[in-house]
mmCIF file of N, CA and C in Angstrom:
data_model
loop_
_atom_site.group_PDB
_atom_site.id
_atom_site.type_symbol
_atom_site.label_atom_id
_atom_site.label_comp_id
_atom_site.label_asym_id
_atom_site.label_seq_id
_atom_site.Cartn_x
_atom_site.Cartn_y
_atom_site.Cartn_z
ATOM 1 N N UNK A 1 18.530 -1.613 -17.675
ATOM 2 C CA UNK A 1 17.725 -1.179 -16.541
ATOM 3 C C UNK A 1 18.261 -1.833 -15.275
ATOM 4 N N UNK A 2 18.680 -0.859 -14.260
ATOM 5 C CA UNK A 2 19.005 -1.544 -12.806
ATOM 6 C C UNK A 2 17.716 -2.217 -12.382
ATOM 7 N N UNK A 3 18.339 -3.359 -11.602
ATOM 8 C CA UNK A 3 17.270 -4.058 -10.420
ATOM 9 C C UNK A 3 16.711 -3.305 -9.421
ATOM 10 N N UNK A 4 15.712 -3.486 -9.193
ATOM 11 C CA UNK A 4 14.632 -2.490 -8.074
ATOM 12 C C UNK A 4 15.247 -3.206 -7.079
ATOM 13 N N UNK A 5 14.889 -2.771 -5.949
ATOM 14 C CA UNK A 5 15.133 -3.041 -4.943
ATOM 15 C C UNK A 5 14.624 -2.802 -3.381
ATOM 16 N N UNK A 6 13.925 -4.071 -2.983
ATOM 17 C CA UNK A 6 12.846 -3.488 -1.613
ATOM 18 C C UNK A 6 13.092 -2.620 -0.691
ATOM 19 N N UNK A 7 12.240 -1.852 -0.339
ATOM 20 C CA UNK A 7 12.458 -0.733 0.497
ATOM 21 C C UNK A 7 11.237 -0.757 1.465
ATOM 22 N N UNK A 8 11.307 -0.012 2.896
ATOM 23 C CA UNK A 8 9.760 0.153 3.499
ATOM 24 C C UNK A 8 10.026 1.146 4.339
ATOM 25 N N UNK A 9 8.761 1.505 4.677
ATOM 26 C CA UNK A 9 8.597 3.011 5.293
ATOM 27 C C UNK A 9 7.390 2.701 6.296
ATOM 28 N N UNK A 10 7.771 3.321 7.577
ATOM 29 C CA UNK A 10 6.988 3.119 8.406
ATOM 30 C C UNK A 10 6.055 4.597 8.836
ATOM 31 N N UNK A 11 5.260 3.976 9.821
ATOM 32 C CA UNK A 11 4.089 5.408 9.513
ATOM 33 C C UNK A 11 3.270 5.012 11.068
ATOM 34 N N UNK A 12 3.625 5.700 12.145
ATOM 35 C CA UNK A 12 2.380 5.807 13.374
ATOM 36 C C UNK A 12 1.338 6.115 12.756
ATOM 37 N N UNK A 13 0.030 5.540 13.448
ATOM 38 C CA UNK A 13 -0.990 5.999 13.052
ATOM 39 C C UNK A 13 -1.674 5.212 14.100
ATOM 40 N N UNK A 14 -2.628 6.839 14.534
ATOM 41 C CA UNK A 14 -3.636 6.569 15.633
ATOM 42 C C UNK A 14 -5.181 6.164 15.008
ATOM 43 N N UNK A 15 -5.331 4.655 15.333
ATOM 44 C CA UNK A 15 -6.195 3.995 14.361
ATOM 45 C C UNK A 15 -6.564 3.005 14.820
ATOM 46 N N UNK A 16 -7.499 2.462 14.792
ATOM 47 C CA UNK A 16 -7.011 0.502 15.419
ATOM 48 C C UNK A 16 -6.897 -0.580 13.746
ATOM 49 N N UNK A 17 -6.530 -1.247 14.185
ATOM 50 C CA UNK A 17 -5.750 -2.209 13.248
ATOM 51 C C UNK A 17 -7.033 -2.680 12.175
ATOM 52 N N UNK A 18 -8.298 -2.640 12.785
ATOM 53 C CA UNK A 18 -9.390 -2.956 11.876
ATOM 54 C C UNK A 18 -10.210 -2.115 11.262
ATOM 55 N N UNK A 19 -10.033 -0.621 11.714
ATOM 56 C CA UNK A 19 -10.519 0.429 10.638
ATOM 57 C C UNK A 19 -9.381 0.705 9.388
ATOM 58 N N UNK A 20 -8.056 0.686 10.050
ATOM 59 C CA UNK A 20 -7.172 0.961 8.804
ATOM 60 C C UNK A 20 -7.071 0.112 8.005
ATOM 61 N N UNK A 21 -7.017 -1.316 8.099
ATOM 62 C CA UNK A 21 -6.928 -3.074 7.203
ATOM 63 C C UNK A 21 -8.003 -2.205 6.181
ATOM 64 N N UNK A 22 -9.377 -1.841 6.457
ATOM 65 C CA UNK A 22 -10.341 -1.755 5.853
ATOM 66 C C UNK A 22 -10.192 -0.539 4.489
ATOM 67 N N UNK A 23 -9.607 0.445 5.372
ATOM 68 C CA UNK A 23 -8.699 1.611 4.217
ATOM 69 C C UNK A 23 -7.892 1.050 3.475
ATOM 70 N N UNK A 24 -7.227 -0.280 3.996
ATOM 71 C CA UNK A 24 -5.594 -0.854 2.736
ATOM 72 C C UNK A 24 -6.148 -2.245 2.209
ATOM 73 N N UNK A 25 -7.377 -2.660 2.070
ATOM 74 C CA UNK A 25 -7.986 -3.709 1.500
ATOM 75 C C UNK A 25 -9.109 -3.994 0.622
ATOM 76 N N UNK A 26 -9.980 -2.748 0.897
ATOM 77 C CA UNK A 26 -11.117 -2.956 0.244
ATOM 78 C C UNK A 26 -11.245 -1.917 -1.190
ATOM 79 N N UNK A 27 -12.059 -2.102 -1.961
ATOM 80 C CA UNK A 27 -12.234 -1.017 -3.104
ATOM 81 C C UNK A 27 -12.480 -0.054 -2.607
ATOM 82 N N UNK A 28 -13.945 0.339 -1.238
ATOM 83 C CA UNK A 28 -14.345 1.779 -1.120
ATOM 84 C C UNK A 28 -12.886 2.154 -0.210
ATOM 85 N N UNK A 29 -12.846 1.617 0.636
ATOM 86 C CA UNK A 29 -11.416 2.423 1.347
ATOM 87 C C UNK A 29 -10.070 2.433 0.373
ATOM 88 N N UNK A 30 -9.860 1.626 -0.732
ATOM 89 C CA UNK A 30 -8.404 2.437 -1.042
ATOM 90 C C UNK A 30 -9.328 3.660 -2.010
ATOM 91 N N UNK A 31 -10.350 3.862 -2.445
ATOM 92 C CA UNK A 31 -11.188 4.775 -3.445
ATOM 93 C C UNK A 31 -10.631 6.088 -2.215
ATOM 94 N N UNK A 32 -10.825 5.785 -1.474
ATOM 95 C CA UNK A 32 -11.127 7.106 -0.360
ATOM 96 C C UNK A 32 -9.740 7.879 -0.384
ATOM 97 N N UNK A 33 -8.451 7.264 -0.932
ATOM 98 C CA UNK A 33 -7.016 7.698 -0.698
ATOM 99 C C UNK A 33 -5.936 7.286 -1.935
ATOM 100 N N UNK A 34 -6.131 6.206 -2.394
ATOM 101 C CA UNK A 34 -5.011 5.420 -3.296
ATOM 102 C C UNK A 34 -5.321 5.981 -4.521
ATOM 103 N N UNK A 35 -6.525 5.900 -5.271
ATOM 104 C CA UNK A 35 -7.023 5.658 -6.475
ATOM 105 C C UNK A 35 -7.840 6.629 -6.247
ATOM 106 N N UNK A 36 -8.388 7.431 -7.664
ATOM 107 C CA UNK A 36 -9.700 8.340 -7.985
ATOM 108 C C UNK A 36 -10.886 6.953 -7.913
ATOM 109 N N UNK A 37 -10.517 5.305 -8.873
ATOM 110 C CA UNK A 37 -11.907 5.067 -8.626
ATOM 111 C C UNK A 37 -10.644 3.580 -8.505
ATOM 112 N N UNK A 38 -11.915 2.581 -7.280
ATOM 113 C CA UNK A 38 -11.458 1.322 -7.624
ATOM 114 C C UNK A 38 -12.071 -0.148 -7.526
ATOM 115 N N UNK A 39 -11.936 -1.083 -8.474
ATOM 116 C CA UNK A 39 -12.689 -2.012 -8.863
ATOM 117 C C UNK A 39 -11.844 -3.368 -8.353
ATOM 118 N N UNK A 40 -12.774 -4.242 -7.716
ATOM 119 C CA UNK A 40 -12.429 -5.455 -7.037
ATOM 120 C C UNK A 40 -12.969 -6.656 -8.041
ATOM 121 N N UNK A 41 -12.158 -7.477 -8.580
ATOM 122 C CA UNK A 41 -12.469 -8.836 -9.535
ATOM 123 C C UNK A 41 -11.479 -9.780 -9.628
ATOM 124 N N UNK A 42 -11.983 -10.716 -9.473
ATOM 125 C CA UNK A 42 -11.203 -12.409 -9.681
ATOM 126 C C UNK A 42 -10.171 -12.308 -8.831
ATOM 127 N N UNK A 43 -10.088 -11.294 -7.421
ATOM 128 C CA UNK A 43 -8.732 -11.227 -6.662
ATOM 129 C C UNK A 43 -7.588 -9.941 -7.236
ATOM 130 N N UNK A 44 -8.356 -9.190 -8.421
ATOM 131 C CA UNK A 44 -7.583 -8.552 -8.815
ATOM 132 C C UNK A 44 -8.101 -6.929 -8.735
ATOM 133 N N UNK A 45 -7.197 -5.675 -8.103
ATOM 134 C CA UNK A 45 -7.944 -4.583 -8.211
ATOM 135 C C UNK A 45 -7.589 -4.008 -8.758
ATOM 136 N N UNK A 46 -8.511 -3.118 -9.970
ATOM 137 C CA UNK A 46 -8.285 -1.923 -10.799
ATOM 138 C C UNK A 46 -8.283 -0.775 -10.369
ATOM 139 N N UNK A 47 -7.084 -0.081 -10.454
ATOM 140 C CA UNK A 47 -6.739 1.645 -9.718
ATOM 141 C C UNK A 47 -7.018 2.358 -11.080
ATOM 142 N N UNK A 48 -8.118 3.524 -11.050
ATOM 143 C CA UNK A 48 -8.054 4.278 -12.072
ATOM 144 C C UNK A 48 -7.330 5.700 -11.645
ATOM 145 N N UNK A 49 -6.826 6.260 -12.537
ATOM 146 C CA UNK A 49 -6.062 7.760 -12.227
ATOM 147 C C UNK A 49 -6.422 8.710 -12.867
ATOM 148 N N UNK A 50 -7.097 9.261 -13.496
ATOM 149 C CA UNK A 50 -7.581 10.253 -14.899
ATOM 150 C C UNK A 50 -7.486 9.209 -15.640
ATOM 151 N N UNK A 51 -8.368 8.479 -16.065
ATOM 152 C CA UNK A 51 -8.294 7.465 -16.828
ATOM 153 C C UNK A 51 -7.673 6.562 -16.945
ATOM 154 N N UNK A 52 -6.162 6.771 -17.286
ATOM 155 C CA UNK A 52 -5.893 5.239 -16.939
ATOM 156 C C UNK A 52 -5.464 4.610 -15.678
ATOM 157 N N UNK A 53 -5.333 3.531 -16.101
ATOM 158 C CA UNK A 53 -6.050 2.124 -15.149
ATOM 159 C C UNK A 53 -4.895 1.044 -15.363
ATOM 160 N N UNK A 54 -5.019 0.491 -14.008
ATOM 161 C CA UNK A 54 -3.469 -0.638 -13.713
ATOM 162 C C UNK A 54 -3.965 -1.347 -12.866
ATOM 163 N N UNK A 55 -3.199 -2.472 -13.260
ATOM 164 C CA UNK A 55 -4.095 -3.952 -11.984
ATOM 165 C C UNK A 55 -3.271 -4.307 -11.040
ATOM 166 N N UNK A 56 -3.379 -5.008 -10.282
ATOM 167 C CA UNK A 56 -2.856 -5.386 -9.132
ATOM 168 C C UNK A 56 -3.289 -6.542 -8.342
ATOM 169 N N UNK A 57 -3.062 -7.753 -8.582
ATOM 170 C CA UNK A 57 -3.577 -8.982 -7.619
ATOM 171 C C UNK A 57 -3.111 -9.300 -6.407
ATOM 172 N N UNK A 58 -3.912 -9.526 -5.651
ATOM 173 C CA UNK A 58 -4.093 -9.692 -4.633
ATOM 174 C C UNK A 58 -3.095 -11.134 -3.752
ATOM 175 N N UNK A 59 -1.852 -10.956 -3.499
ATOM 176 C CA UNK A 59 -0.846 -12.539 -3.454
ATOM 177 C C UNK A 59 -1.231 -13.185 -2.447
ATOM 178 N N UNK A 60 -1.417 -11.919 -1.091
ATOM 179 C CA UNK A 60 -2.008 -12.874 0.223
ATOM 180 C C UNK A 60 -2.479 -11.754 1.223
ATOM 181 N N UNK A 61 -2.954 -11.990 1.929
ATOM 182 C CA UNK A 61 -3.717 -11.226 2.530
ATOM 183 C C UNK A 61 -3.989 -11.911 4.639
ATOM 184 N N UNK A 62 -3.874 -11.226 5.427
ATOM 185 C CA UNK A 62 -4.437 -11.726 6.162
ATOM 186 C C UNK A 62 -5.217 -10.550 7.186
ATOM 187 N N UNK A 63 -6.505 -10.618 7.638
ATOM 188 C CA UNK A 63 -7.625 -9.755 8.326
ATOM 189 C C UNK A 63 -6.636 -8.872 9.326
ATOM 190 N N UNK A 64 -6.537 -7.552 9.054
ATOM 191 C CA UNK A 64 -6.419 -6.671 10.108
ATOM 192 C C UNK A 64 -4.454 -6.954 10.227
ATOM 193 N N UNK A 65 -4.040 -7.433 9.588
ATOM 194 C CA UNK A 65 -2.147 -7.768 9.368
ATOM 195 C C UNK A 65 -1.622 -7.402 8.055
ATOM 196 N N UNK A 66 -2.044 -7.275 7.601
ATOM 197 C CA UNK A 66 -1.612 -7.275 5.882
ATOM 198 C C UNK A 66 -2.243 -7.721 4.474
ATOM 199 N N UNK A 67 -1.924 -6.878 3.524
ATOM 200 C CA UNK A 67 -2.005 -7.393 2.321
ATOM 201 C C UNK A 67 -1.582 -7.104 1.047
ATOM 202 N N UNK A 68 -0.813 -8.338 0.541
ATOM 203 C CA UNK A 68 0.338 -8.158 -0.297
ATOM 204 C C UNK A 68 0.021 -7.842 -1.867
ATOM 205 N N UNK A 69 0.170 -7.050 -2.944
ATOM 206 C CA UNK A 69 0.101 -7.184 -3.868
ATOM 207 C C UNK A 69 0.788 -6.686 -5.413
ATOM 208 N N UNK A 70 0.497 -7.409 -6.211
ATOM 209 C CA UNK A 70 1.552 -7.359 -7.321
ATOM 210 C C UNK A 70 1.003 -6.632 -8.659
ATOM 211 N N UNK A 71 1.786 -5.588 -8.964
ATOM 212 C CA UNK A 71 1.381 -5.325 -10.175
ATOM 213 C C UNK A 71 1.122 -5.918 -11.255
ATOM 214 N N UNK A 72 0.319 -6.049 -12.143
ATOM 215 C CA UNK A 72 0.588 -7.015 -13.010
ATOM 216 C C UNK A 72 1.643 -6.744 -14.283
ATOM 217 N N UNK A 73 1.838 -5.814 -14.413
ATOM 218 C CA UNK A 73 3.034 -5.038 -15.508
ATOM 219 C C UNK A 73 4.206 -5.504 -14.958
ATOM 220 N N UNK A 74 4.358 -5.800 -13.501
ATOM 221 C CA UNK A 74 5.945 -5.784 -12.648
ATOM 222 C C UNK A 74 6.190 -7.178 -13.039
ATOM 223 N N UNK A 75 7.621 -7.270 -12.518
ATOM 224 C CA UNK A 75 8.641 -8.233 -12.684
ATOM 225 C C UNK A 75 7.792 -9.544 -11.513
ATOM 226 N N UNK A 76 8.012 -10.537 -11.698
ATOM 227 C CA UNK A 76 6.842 -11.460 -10.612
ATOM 228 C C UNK A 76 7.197 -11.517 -9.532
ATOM 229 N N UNK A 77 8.641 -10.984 -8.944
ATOM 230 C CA UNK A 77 8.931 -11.209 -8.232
ATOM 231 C C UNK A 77 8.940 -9.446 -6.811
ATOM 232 N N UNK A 78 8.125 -9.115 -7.725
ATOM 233 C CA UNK A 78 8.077 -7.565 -6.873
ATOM 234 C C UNK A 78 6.217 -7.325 -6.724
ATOM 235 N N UNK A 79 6.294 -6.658 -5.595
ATOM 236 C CA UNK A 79 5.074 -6.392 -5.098
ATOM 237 C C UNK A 79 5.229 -5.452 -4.399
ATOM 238 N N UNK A 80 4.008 -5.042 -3.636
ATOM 239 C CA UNK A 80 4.051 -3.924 -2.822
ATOM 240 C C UNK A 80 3.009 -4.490 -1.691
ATOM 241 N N UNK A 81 3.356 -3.991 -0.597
ATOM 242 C CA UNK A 81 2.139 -4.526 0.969
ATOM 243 C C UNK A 81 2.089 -3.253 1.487
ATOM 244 N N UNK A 82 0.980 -3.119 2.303
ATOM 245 C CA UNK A 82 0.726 -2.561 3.568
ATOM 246 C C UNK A 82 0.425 -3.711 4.673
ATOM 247 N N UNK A 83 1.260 -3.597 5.625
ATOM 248 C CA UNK A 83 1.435 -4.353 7.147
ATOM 249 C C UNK A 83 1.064 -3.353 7.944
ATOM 250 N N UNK A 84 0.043 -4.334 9.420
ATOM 251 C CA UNK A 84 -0.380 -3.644 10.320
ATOM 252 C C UNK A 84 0.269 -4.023 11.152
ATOM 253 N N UNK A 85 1.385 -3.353 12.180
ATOM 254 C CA UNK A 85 2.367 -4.166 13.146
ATOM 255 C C UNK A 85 1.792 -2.941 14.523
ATOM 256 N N UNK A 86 2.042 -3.637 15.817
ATOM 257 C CA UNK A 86 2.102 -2.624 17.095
ATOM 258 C C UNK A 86 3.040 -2.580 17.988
ATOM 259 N N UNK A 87 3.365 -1.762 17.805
ATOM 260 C CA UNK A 87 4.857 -1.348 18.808
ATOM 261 C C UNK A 87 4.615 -2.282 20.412
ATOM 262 N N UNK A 88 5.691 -3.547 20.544
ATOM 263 C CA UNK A 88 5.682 -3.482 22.056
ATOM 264 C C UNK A 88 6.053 -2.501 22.844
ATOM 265 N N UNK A 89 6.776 -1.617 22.537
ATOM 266 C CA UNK A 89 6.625 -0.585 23.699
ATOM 267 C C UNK A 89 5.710 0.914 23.667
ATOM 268 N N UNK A 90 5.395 1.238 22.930
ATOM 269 C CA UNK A 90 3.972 2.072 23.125
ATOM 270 C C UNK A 90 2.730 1.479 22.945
ATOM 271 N N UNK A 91 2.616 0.580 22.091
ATOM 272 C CA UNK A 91 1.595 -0.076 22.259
ATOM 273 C C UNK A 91 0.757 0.214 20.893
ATOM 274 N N UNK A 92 1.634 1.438 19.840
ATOM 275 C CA UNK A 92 0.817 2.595 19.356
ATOM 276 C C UNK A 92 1.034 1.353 17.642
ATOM 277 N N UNK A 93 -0.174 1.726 16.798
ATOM 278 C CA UNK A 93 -0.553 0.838 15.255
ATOM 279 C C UNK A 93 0.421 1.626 14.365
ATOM 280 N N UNK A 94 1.488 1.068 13.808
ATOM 281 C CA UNK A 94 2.247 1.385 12.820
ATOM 282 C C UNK A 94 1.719 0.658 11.331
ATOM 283 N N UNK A 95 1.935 1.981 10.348
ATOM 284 C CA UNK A 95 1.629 0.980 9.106
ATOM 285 C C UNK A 95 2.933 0.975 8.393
ATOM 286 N N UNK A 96 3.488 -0.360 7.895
ATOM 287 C CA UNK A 96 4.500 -0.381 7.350
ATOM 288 C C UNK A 96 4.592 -0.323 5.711
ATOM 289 N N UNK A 97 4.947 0.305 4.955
ATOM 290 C CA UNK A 97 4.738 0.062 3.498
ATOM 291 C C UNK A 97 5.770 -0.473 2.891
ATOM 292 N N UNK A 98 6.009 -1.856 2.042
ATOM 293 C CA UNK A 98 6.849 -2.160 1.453
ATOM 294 C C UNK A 98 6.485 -2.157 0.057
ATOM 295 N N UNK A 99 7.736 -1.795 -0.779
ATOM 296 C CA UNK A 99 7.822 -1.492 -2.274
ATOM 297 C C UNK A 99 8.961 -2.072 -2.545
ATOM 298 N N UNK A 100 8.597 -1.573 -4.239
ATOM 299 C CA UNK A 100 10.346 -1.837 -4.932
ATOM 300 C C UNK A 100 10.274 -1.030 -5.746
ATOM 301 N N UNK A 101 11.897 -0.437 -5.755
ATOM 302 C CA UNK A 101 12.030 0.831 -7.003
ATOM 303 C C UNK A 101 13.518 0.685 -7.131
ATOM 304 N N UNK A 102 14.306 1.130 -7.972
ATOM 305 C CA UNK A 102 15.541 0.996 -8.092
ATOM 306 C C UNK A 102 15.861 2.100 -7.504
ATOM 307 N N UNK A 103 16.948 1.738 -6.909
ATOM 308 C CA UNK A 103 18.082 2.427 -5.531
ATOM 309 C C UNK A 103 17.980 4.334 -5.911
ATOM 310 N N UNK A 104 18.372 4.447 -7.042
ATOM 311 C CA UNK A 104 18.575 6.040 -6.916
ATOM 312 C C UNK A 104 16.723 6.472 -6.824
ATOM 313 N N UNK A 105 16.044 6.117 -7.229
ATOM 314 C CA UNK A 105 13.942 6.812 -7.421
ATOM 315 C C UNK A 105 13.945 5.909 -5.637
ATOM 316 N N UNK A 106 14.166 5.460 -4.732
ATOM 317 C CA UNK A 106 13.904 5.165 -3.379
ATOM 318 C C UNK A 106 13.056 6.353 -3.043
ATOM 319 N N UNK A 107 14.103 7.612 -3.210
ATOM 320 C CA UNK A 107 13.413 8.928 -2.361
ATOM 321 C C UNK A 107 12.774 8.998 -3.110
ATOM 322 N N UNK A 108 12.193 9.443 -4.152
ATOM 323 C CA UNK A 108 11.083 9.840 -4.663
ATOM 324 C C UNK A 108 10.065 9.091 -4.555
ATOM 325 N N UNK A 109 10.175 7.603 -4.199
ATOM 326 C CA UNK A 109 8.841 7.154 -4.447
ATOM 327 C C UNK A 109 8.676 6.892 -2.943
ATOM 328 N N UNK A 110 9.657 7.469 -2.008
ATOM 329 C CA UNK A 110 9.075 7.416 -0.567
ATOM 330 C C UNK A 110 8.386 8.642 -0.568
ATOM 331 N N UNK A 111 8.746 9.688 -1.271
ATOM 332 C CA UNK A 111 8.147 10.754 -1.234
ATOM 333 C C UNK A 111 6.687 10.742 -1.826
ATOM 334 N N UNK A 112 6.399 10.135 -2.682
ATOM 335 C CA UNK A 112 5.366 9.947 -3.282
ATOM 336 C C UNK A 112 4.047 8.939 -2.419
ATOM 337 N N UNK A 113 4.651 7.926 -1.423
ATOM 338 C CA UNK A 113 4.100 7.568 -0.487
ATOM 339 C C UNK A 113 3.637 8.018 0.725
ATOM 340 N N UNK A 114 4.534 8.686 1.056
ATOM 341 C CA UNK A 114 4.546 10.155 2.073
ATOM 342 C C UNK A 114 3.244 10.706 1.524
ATOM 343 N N UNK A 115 2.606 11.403 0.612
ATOM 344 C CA UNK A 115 2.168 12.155 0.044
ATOM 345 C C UNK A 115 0.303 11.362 0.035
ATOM 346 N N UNK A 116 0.512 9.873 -0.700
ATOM 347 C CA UNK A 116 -0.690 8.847 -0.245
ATOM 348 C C UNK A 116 -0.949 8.891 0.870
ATOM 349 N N UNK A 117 -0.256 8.611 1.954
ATOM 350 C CA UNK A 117 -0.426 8.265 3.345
ATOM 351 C C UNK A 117 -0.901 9.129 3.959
ATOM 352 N N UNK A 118 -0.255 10.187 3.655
ATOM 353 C CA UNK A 118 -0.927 11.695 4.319
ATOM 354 C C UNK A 118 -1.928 11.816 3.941
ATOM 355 N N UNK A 119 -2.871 11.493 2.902
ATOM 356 C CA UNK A 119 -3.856 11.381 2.124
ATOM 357 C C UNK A 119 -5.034 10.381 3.051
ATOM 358 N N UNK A 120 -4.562 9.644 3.196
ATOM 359 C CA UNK A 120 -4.922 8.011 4.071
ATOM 360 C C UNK A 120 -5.540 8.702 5.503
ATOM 361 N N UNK A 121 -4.536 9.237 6.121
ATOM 362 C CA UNK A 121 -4.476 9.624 7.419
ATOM 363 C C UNK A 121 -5.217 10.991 7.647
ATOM 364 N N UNK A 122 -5.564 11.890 6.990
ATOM 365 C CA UNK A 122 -6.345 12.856 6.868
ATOM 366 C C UNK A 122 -7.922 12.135 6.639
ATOM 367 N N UNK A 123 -8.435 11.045 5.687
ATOM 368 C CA UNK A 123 -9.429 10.680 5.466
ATOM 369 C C UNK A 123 -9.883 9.842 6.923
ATOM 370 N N UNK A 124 -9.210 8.899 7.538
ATOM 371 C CA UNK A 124 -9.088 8.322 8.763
ATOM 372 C C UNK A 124 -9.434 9.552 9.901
ATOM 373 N N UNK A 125 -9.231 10.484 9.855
ATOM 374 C CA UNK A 125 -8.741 11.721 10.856
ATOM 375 C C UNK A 125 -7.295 11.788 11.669
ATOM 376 N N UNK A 126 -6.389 11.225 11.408
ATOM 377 C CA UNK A 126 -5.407 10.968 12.229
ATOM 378 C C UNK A 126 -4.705 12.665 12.291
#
C-alpha cells in the first residue's frame, strides 16, 4: 500500500467564522451535512452512514479557527481539519480542508469533498 499523502482544498464561503466553526464542530451541525446521524463522547465523534458508523477524535480544536481530527482506523499520524482562515485582501471567510489519501484517489476524494461542502454551503445558504 502507497503512503497517503496531505492534501487541502480551499472553499470561499459567505459566512462569518462563528456560524460555520459551529457547522465543522458540533454533532447537530456536522448532522446537518457530514453524517446522516452524529454522536459526541469522551472527545470522540460517531458519523453514522446507512448504518455503519466510524469514529473520529477530536486532536485539537480552537473556537471559530479550526478543528483537527483523526480517524480512529487511520495511521496516527493522519487526520483530517477544517480551518477557518480570512483573506487579507478581500477580507472574504475561506474554509480550508485538509486530508490524506494516496497521490493517485487525491481527485476523487477532492471530488468527494466538493460534493460535502456543497452540501455544507447549501444548508448555511451560501
Amino acid at each position: 500500500m502507497s503512503k497517503k499523502v496531505q492534501y487541502e482544498i480551499e472553499y470561499p464561503v459567505r459566512c462569518s467564522p462563528g456560524i460555520l466553526y459551529e457547522f465543522l464542530s458540533t454533532p447537530a451541525g456536522l448532522q446537518e451535512w457530514f453524517a446522516d446521524k452524529v454522536d459526541f463522547r469522551d472527545n470522540v465523534f460517531s458519523f453514522s452512514w446507512n448504518g455503519s458508523v466510524e469514529e473520529a477524535e477530536v486532536l485539537e480544536q480552537e473556537e471559530d479557527e479550526f478543528i483537527r481530527l483523526h480517524w480512529l482506523h487511520a495511521p496516527k499520524e493522519e487526520f483530517f481539519e477544517f480551518r477557518i482562515q480570512i483573506s487579507e485582501v478581500t477580507n472574504e471567510t475561506i474554509l480550508v480542508v485538509r486530508d490524506f489519501a494516496e497521490k493517485k484517489e487525491i481527485k476523487d476524494q477532492s471530488q468527494l469533498w466538493d460534493y460535502q461542502i456543497k452540501d455544507l454551503f447549501h444548508r448555511i445558504g451560501n
